[in-house]
mmCIF file of C-alpha atoms in Angstrom:
data_model
loop_
_atom_site.group_PDB
_atom_site.id
_atom_site.type_symbol
_atom_site.label_atom_id
_atom_site.label_comp_id
_atom_site.label_asym_id
_atom_site.label_seq_id
_atom_site.Cartn_x
_atom_site.Cartn_y
_atom_site.Cartn_z
ATOM 1 C CA MET A 83 -12.562 7.802 -4.708
ATOM 2 C CA ARG A 84 -11.612 10.483 -2.259
ATOM 3 C CA LYS A 85 -12.563 8.456 0.812
ATOM 4 C CA THR A 86 -10.663 5.457 -0.569
ATOM 5 C CA LEU A 87 -7.526 7.540 -0.932
ATOM 6 C CA LEU A 88 -7.899 9.131 2.471
ATOM 7 C CA ALA A 89 -8.575 5.805 4.142
ATOM 8 C CA VAL A 90 -4.975 4.854 3.508
ATOM 9 C CA SER A 91 -3.675 8.143 4.844
ATOM 10 C CA LEU A 92 -5.783 8.174 7.990
ATOM 11 C CA CYS A 93 -4.368 4.949 9.398
ATOM 12 C CA GLY A 94 -0.808 6.203 9.822
ATOM 13 C CA LEU A 95 1.587 4.927 12.437
ATOM 14 C CA CYS A 96 1.140 6.113 15.999
ATOM 15 C CA PHE A 97 4.839 6.752 16.447
ATOM 16 C CA SER A 98 6.834 9.158 14.336
ATOM 17 C CA ALA A 99 10.282 7.969 13.342
ATOM 18 C CA GLY A 100 12.830 8.630 16.036
ATOM 19 C CA SER A 101 10.187 9.190 18.710
ATOM 20 C CA LEU A 102 9.994 6.756 21.594
ATOM 21 C CA ALA A 103 7.830 9.014 23.732
ATOM 22 C CA PHE A 104 4.657 7.764 25.350
ATOM 23 C CA VAL A 105 1.727 8.314 23.027
ATOM 24 C CA LYS A 106 -1.632 9.371 24.408
ATOM 25 C CA ASP A 107 -4.553 7.801 22.581
ATOM 26 C CA TRP A 108 -6.411 10.915 21.459
ATOM 27 C CA SER A 109 -8.919 8.946 19.372
ATOM 28 C CA THR A 110 -11.140 8.366 22.409
ATOM 29 C CA HIS A 111 -11.260 12.034 23.434
ATOM 30 C CA SER A 112 -13.746 14.731 22.537
ATOM 31 C CA VAL A 113 -12.957 17.236 19.829
ATOM 32 C CA LYS A 114 -12.598 19.920 22.490
ATOM 33 C CA LYS A 115 -9.978 17.879 24.367
ATOM 34 C CA VAL A 116 -8.114 17.080 21.167
ATOM 35 C CA GLU A 117 -8.096 20.765 20.201
ATOM 36 C CA GLN A 118 -6.706 21.676 23.602
ATOM 37 C CA GLY A 119 -3.927 19.125 23.275
ATOM 38 C CA ALA A 120 -3.139 20.212 19.728
ATOM 39 C CA LYS A 121 -2.931 23.883 20.687
ATOM 40 C CA GLN A 122 -0.640 22.946 23.575
ATOM 41 C CA GLY A 123 1.727 21.403 21.051
ATOM 42 C CA ASP A 124 1.053 17.688 21.494
ATOM 43 C CA LEU A 125 2.161 16.159 18.187
ATOM 44 C CA PHE A 126 -0.281 13.276 18.295
ATOM 45 C CA ALA A 127 -3.203 15.519 19.199
ATOM 46 C CA GLN A 128 -2.296 17.610 16.152
ATOM 47 C CA LEU A 129 -2.360 14.488 13.996
ATOM 48 C CA GLU A 130 -5.682 13.418 15.459
ATOM 49 C CA LEU A 131 -7.186 16.842 14.902
ATOM 50 C CA GLY A 132 -5.915 16.852 11.323
ATOM 51 C CA ASP A 133 -7.498 13.452 10.765
ATOM 52 C CA ARG A 134 -10.808 14.580 12.218
ATOM 53 C CA TYR A 135 -10.935 17.641 9.990
ATOM 54 C CA ALA A 136 -10.016 15.499 6.976
ATOM 55 C CA SER A 137 -12.722 12.921 7.650
ATOM 56 C CA GLY A 138 -15.386 15.077 9.287
ATOM 57 C CA ASN A 139 -15.261 12.898 12.383
ATOM 58 C CA GLY A 140 -17.186 14.781 15.072
ATOM 59 C CA ILE A 141 -16.381 18.086 13.431
ATOM 60 C CA LYS A 142 -17.231 19.859 10.187
ATOM 61 C CA GLU A 143 -15.031 18.496 7.431
ATOM 62 C CA ASP A 144 -12.391 21.052 6.484
ATOM 63 C CA ASP A 145 -9.406 19.913 4.444
ATOM 64 C CA ALA A 146 -7.652 23.267 4.749
ATOM 65 C CA LYS A 147 -7.780 22.925 8.546
ATOM 66 C CA ALA A 148 -6.528 19.350 8.242
ATOM 67 C CA VAL A 149 -3.540 20.553 6.248
ATOM 68 C CA GLU A 150 -2.865 23.242 8.852
ATOM 69 C CA TRP A 151 -2.629 20.714 11.663
ATOM 70 C CA TYR A 152 -0.653 18.213 9.600
ATOM 71 C CA TYR A 153 1.875 20.981 8.949
ATOM 72 C CA LYS A 154 2.250 21.598 12.665
ATOM 73 C CA ALA A 155 2.828 17.897 13.356
ATOM 74 C CA ALA A 156 5.216 17.602 10.422
ATOM 75 C CA LYS A 157 7.303 20.469 11.792
ATOM 76 C CA GLN A 158 7.763 18.350 14.910
ATOM 77 C CA GLY A 159 9.178 15.533 12.804
ATOM 78 C CA SER A 160 6.130 13.304 12.388
ATOM 79 C CA GLU A 161 6.585 10.956 9.427
ATOM 80 C CA SER A 162 2.853 10.240 9.449
ATOM 81 C CA ALA A 163 2.019 13.936 9.120
ATOM 82 C CA MET A 164 4.533 14.289 6.298
ATOM 83 C CA TYR A 165 2.950 11.371 4.467
ATOM 84 C CA LYS A 166 -0.536 12.784 4.969
ATOM 85 C CA LEU A 167 0.560 16.166 3.642
ATOM 86 C CA GLY A 168 1.858 14.367 0.582
ATOM 87 C CA MET A 169 -1.555 12.748 0.134
ATOM 88 C CA MET A 170 -3.333 16.083 0.502
ATOM 89 C CA TYR A 171 -1.149 17.708 -2.162
ATOM 90 C CA ASP A 172 -1.388 14.658 -4.420
ATOM 91 C CA ASN A 173 -5.187 14.798 -4.307
ATOM 92 C CA GLY A 174 -5.680 18.564 -4.096
ATOM 93 C CA HIS A 175 -7.465 18.369 -0.742
ATOM 94 C CA GLY A 176 -7.195 21.551 1.303
ATOM 95 C CA VAL A 177 -4.481 22.815 -1.037
ATOM 96 C CA ASN A 178 -4.061 23.156 -4.770
ATOM 97 C CA TYR A 179 -2.987 19.937 -6.460
ATOM 98 C CA ASP A 180 0.813 19.976 -6.638
ATOM 99 C CA ALA A 181 2.591 16.763 -7.590
ATOM 100 C CA LYS A 182 6.018 18.267 -6.952
ATOM 101 C CA GLU A 183 5.043 19.308 -3.429
ATOM 102 C CA ALA A 184 3.452 15.898 -2.837
ATOM 103 C CA ALA A 185 6.649 14.162 -3.907
ATOM 104 C CA ALA A 186 8.688 16.419 -1.631
ATOM 105 C CA TRP A 187 6.589 15.452 1.385
ATOM 106 C CA PHE A 188 6.658 11.773 0.445
ATOM 107 C CA GLU A 189 10.437 12.022 0.220
ATOM 108 C CA LYS A 190 10.656 13.524 3.708
ATOM 109 C CA ALA A 191 8.389 10.839 5.121
ATOM 110 C CA SER A 192 10.325 8.140 3.248
ATOM 111 C CA GLN A 193 13.570 9.253 4.821
ATOM 112 C CA LYS A 194 11.955 8.767 8.209
ATOM 113 C CA GLY A 195 10.835 5.265 7.284
ATOM 114 C CA SER A 196 7.230 5.600 6.122
ATOM 115 C CA VAL A 197 6.554 2.563 3.909
ATOM 116 C CA LYS A 198 3.407 4.143 2.507
ATOM 117 C CA ALA A 199 5.344 7.227 1.469
ATOM 118 C CA GLN A 200 8.009 5.029 -0.093
ATOM 119 C CA TYR A 201 5.346 3.214 -2.082
ATOM 120 C CA TYR A 202 3.674 6.380 -3.332
ATOM 121 C CA LEU A 203 6.995 8.010 -4.171
ATOM 122 C CA ALA A 204 7.960 4.930 -6.181
ATOM 123 C CA GLY A 205 4.804 5.331 -8.237
ATOM 124 C CA MET A 206 5.557 8.988 -8.837
ATOM 125 C CA TYR A 207 8.989 8.107 -10.175
ATOM 126 C CA LYS A 208 7.500 5.341 -12.312
ATOM 127 C CA TRP A 209 5.051 7.698 -13.995
ATOM 128 C CA GLY A 210 7.086 10.907 -13.778
ATOM 129 C CA ARG A 211 4.631 12.834 -11.615
ATOM 130 C CA GLY A 212 6.253 15.650 -9.648
ATOM 131 C CA VAL A 213 9.678 14.099 -10.158
ATOM 132 C CA PRO A 214 11.693 13.112 -13.242
ATOM 133 C CA LYS A 215 10.502 9.759 -14.604
ATOM 134 C CA SER A 216 12.900 7.047 -13.441
ATOM 135 C CA ASN A 217 12.144 3.342 -13.271
ATOM 136 C CA SER A 218 15.379 2.714 -11.388
ATOM 137 C CA LYS A 219 14.305 5.155 -8.665
ATOM 138 C CA ALA A 220 10.878 3.546 -8.642
ATOM 139 C CA VAL A 221 12.514 0.168 -8.016
ATOM 140 C CA GLU A 222 14.612 1.696 -5.246
ATOM 141 C CA TYR A 223 11.578 2.945 -3.354
ATOM 142 C CA TYR A 224 9.428 -0.101 -4.063
ATOM 143 C CA ARG A 225 12.222 -2.216 -2.631
ATOM 144 C CA LEU A 226 12.470 -0.124 0.530
ATOM 145 C CA ALA A 227 8.782 -0.691 1.240
ATOM 146 C CA ALA A 228 8.756 -4.299 0.029
ATOM 147 C CA GLU A 229 11.619 -5.278 2.306
ATOM 148 C CA ARG A 230 9.546 -4.011 5.207
ATOM 149 C CA ASN A 231 6.783 -6.419 4.215
ATOM 150 C CA PHE A 232 4.409 -3.927 2.560
ATOM 151 C CA ASP A 233 2.442 -6.256 0.304
ATOM 152 C CA VAL A 234 1.378 -3.722 -2.328
ATOM 153 C CA ALA A 235 5.002 -2.701 -2.808
ATOM 154 C CA GLN A 236 6.065 -6.355 -2.969
ATOM 155 C CA ASN A 237 3.680 -6.946 -5.841
ATOM 156 C CA SER A 238 4.788 -3.755 -7.600
ATOM 157 C CA LEU A 239 8.436 -4.753 -7.274
ATOM 158 C CA GLY A 240 7.527 -8.111 -8.794
ATOM 159 C CA VAL A 241 5.953 -6.300 -11.746
ATOM 160 C CA MET A 242 9.125 -4.264 -12.261
ATOM 161 C CA TYR A 243 11.187 -7.460 -12.430
ATOM 162 C CA ALA A 244 8.674 -9.213 -14.671
ATOM 163 C CA LYS A 245 8.644 -6.331 -17.154
ATOM 164 C CA GLY A 246 12.289 -5.362 -16.853
ATOM 165 C CA LEU A 247 11.524 -1.828 -15.685
ATOM 166 C CA GLY A 248 14.481 -0.239 -13.913
ATOM 167 C CA VAL A 249 16.089 -3.668 -13.528
ATOM 168 C CA GLU A 250 17.026 -6.567 -15.760
ATOM 169 C CA THR A 251 14.051 -8.823 -16.505
ATOM 170 C CA ASP A 252 14.133 -11.607 -13.927
ATOM 171 C CA ASP A 253 11.101 -13.882 -13.631
ATOM 172 C CA VAL A 254 12.574 -15.770 -10.680
ATOM 173 C CA GLU A 255 12.851 -12.514 -8.758
ATOM 174 C CA ALA A 256 9.376 -11.507 -9.912
ATOM 175 C CA VAL A 257 7.925 -14.768 -8.561
ATOM 176 C CA LYS A 258 9.775 -14.241 -5.278
ATOM 177 C CA TRP A 259 8.061 -10.900 -4.699
ATOM 178 C CA TYR A 260 4.678 -12.029 -6.023
ATOM 179 C CA ARG A 261 4.801 -14.907 -3.567
ATOM 180 C CA LYS A 262 5.565 -12.587 -0.656
ATOM 181 C CA ALA A 263 2.624 -10.361 -1.625
ATOM 182 C CA ALA A 264 0.389 -13.398 -2.139
ATOM 183 C CA GLU A 265 1.253 -14.871 1.229
ATOM 184 C CA ASN A 266 0.490 -11.511 2.798
ATOM 185 C CA GLY A 267 -3.026 -11.803 1.391
ATOM 186 C CA TYR A 268 -2.763 -9.347 -1.505
ATOM 187 C CA ALA A 269 -5.170 -10.505 -4.220
ATOM 188 C CA TYR A 270 -3.285 -8.921 -7.118
ATOM 189 C CA GLY A 271 -0.086 -10.678 -6.004
ATOM 190 C CA GLN A 272 -1.990 -13.952 -5.773
ATOM 191 C CA ARG A 273 -3.268 -13.526 -9.319
ATOM 192 C CA ASN A 274 0.207 -12.657 -10.611
ATOM 193 C CA LEU A 275 1.697 -15.690 -8.899
ATOM 194 C CA ALA A 276 -1.000 -17.885 -10.456
ATOM 195 C CA TYR A 277 -0.192 -16.442 -13.875
ATOM 196 C CA LYS A 278 3.507 -17.231 -13.505
ATOM 197 C CA TYR A 279 2.716 -20.814 -12.497
ATOM 198 C CA SER A 280 0.428 -21.150 -15.519
ATOM 199 C CA LEU A 281 3.201 -20.045 -17.884
ATOM 200 C CA GLY A 282 6.139 -21.659 -16.122
ATOM 201 C CA GLU A 283 7.932 -18.308 -15.912
ATOM 202 C CA GLY A 284 10.336 -18.036 -12.984
ATOM 203 C CA VAL A 285 8.911 -21.236 -11.581
ATOM 204 C CA GLU A 286 8.173 -24.724 -12.899
ATOM 205 C CA LEU A 287 4.872 -24.831 -14.793
ATOM 206 C CA ASN A 288 2.232 -26.166 -12.439
ATOM 207 C CA ASN A 289 -1.438 -25.757 -13.311
ATOM 208 C CA VAL A 290 -2.554 -27.163 -9.962
ATOM 209 C CA GLU A 291 -0.702 -24.389 -8.125
ATOM 210 C CA ALA A 292 -1.834 -21.875 -10.723
ATOM 211 C CA TYR A 293 -5.484 -22.862 -10.233
ATOM 212 C CA ALA A 294 -5.152 -22.734 -6.435
ATOM 213 C CA TRP A 295 -3.711 -19.221 -6.403
ATOM 214 C CA ALA A 296 -6.118 -17.956 -9.072
ATOM 215 C CA SER A 297 -9.004 -19.304 -7.015
ATOM 216 C CA VAL A 298 -7.746 -17.546 -3.887
ATOM 217 C CA ALA A 299 -7.270 -14.283 -5.797
ATOM 218 C CA SER A 300 -10.796 -14.553 -7.189
ATOM 219 C CA THR A 301 -12.277 -15.200 -3.746
ATOM 220 C CA ASN A 302 -10.319 -12.252 -2.376
ATOM 221 C CA GLY A 303 -11.900 -9.926 -4.904
ATOM 222 C CA TYR A 304 -9.620 -9.798 -7.938
ATOM 223 C CA ASP A 305 -12.251 -10.296 -10.654
ATOM 224 C CA THR A 306 -10.020 -11.191 -13.622
ATOM 225 C CA ALA A 307 -8.533 -14.078 -11.650
ATOM 226 C CA GLU A 308 -11.859 -15.904 -11.985
ATOM 227 C CA LYS A 309 -11.411 -16.170 -15.751
ATOM 228 C CA LEU A 310 -7.869 -17.505 -15.313
ATOM 229 C CA ARG A 311 -9.087 -20.032 -12.733
ATOM 230 C CA ASP A 312 -11.820 -21.304 -15.074
ATOM 231 C CA GLN A 313 -9.378 -21.604 -17.978
ATOM 232 C CA LEU A 314 -6.998 -23.585 -15.807
ATOM 233 C CA ALA A 315 -9.785 -25.903 -14.640
ATOM 234 C CA LEU A 316 -10.154 -27.122 -18.228
ATOM 235 C CA LYS A 317 -6.518 -28.263 -18.201
ATOM 236 C CA LEU A 318 -6.868 -30.391 -15.085
ATOM 237 C CA ASP A 319 -8.208 -33.905 -14.760
ATOM 238 C CA SER A 320 -10.659 -34.679 -11.957
ATOM 239 C CA ASP A 321 -7.968 -35.696 -9.442
ATOM 240 C CA GLU A 322 -5.843 -32.662 -10.207
ATOM 241 C CA LEU A 323 -8.838 -30.374 -9.900
ATOM 242 C CA LYS A 324 -9.716 -31.853 -6.528
ATOM 243 C CA THR A 325 -6.144 -31.349 -5.328
ATOM 244 C CA ALA A 326 -6.124 -27.778 -6.643
ATOM 245 C CA GLN A 327 -9.373 -26.979 -4.849
ATOM 246 C CA GLN A 328 -8.013 -28.418 -1.604
ATOM 247 C CA LYS A 329 -4.888 -26.285 -1.987
ATOM 248 C CA ALA A 330 -7.008 -23.214 -2.645
ATOM 249 C CA LYS A 331 -8.987 -23.845 0.533
ATOM 250 C CA ALA A 332 -5.806 -24.257 2.564
ATOM 251 C CA TYR A 333 -4.223 -21.121 1.093
ATOM 252 C CA LEU A 334 -7.367 -19.104 1.773
ATOM 253 C CA GLN A 335 -7.278 -20.166 5.410
ATOM 254 C CA SER A 336 -3.553 -19.518 5.784
ATOM 255 C CA TYR A 337 -3.228 -16.070 4.289
ATOM 256 C CA SER A 338 -5.165 -12.996 5.292
ATOM 257 C CA SER A 339 -7.059 -11.479 2.429
ATOM 258 C CA HIS A 340 -7.647 -8.019 1.069
ATOM 259 C CA LYS A 341 -7.487 -6.272 -2.291
#
């Protein structure tokens, strides 16, 4: 679980918001070289060193040291470092778990344009972790990330519209965001889009389309979509099923896939 959470945090953007400076690729350098650059104040060397301590890449894993170097980079205005500090506090890695502190760092990173921070902060508002529970604030931050084409946030925004959380229930808007997530290859969005087609909510009922998207979601790793796909297959005649399978194949080729 830990490595899954950190995997997201360790692939931050190479540029911090507002910085157009040339970025040296520290990932190819030895730990000694990275340490030298970090101690000399190079922001991106500090980020790299923080990442290496967090992952144990070429150096003994030490989350407290990772936090130390993320702090230094954050002080220089790095949105990526701010986001990573939020992750460390949210997971209690190198520091005591502190949802309020995590939210504060996510907020700082969000203001600098970090879509990942915006997404995580939205979830904190949705569940009331570290911040007062507020579905309207959750929608606000989901939208910020979704409008920058972050597929997970697009799907989450669709859910908010579908369930009427923080906004008026609007299935058409829900389908709009599910489709964006689906076409970005997000399996959960593909399954949700299939479900809407199967019910005719926010879109005209179409079991061929529903089957196609459920099939793609299943292939992309969303297990419950397989059951939906098989249920839909029973509603299709042989020609419709053939068409649906052809659509599924085309969709799978057109849209990148990940969970």
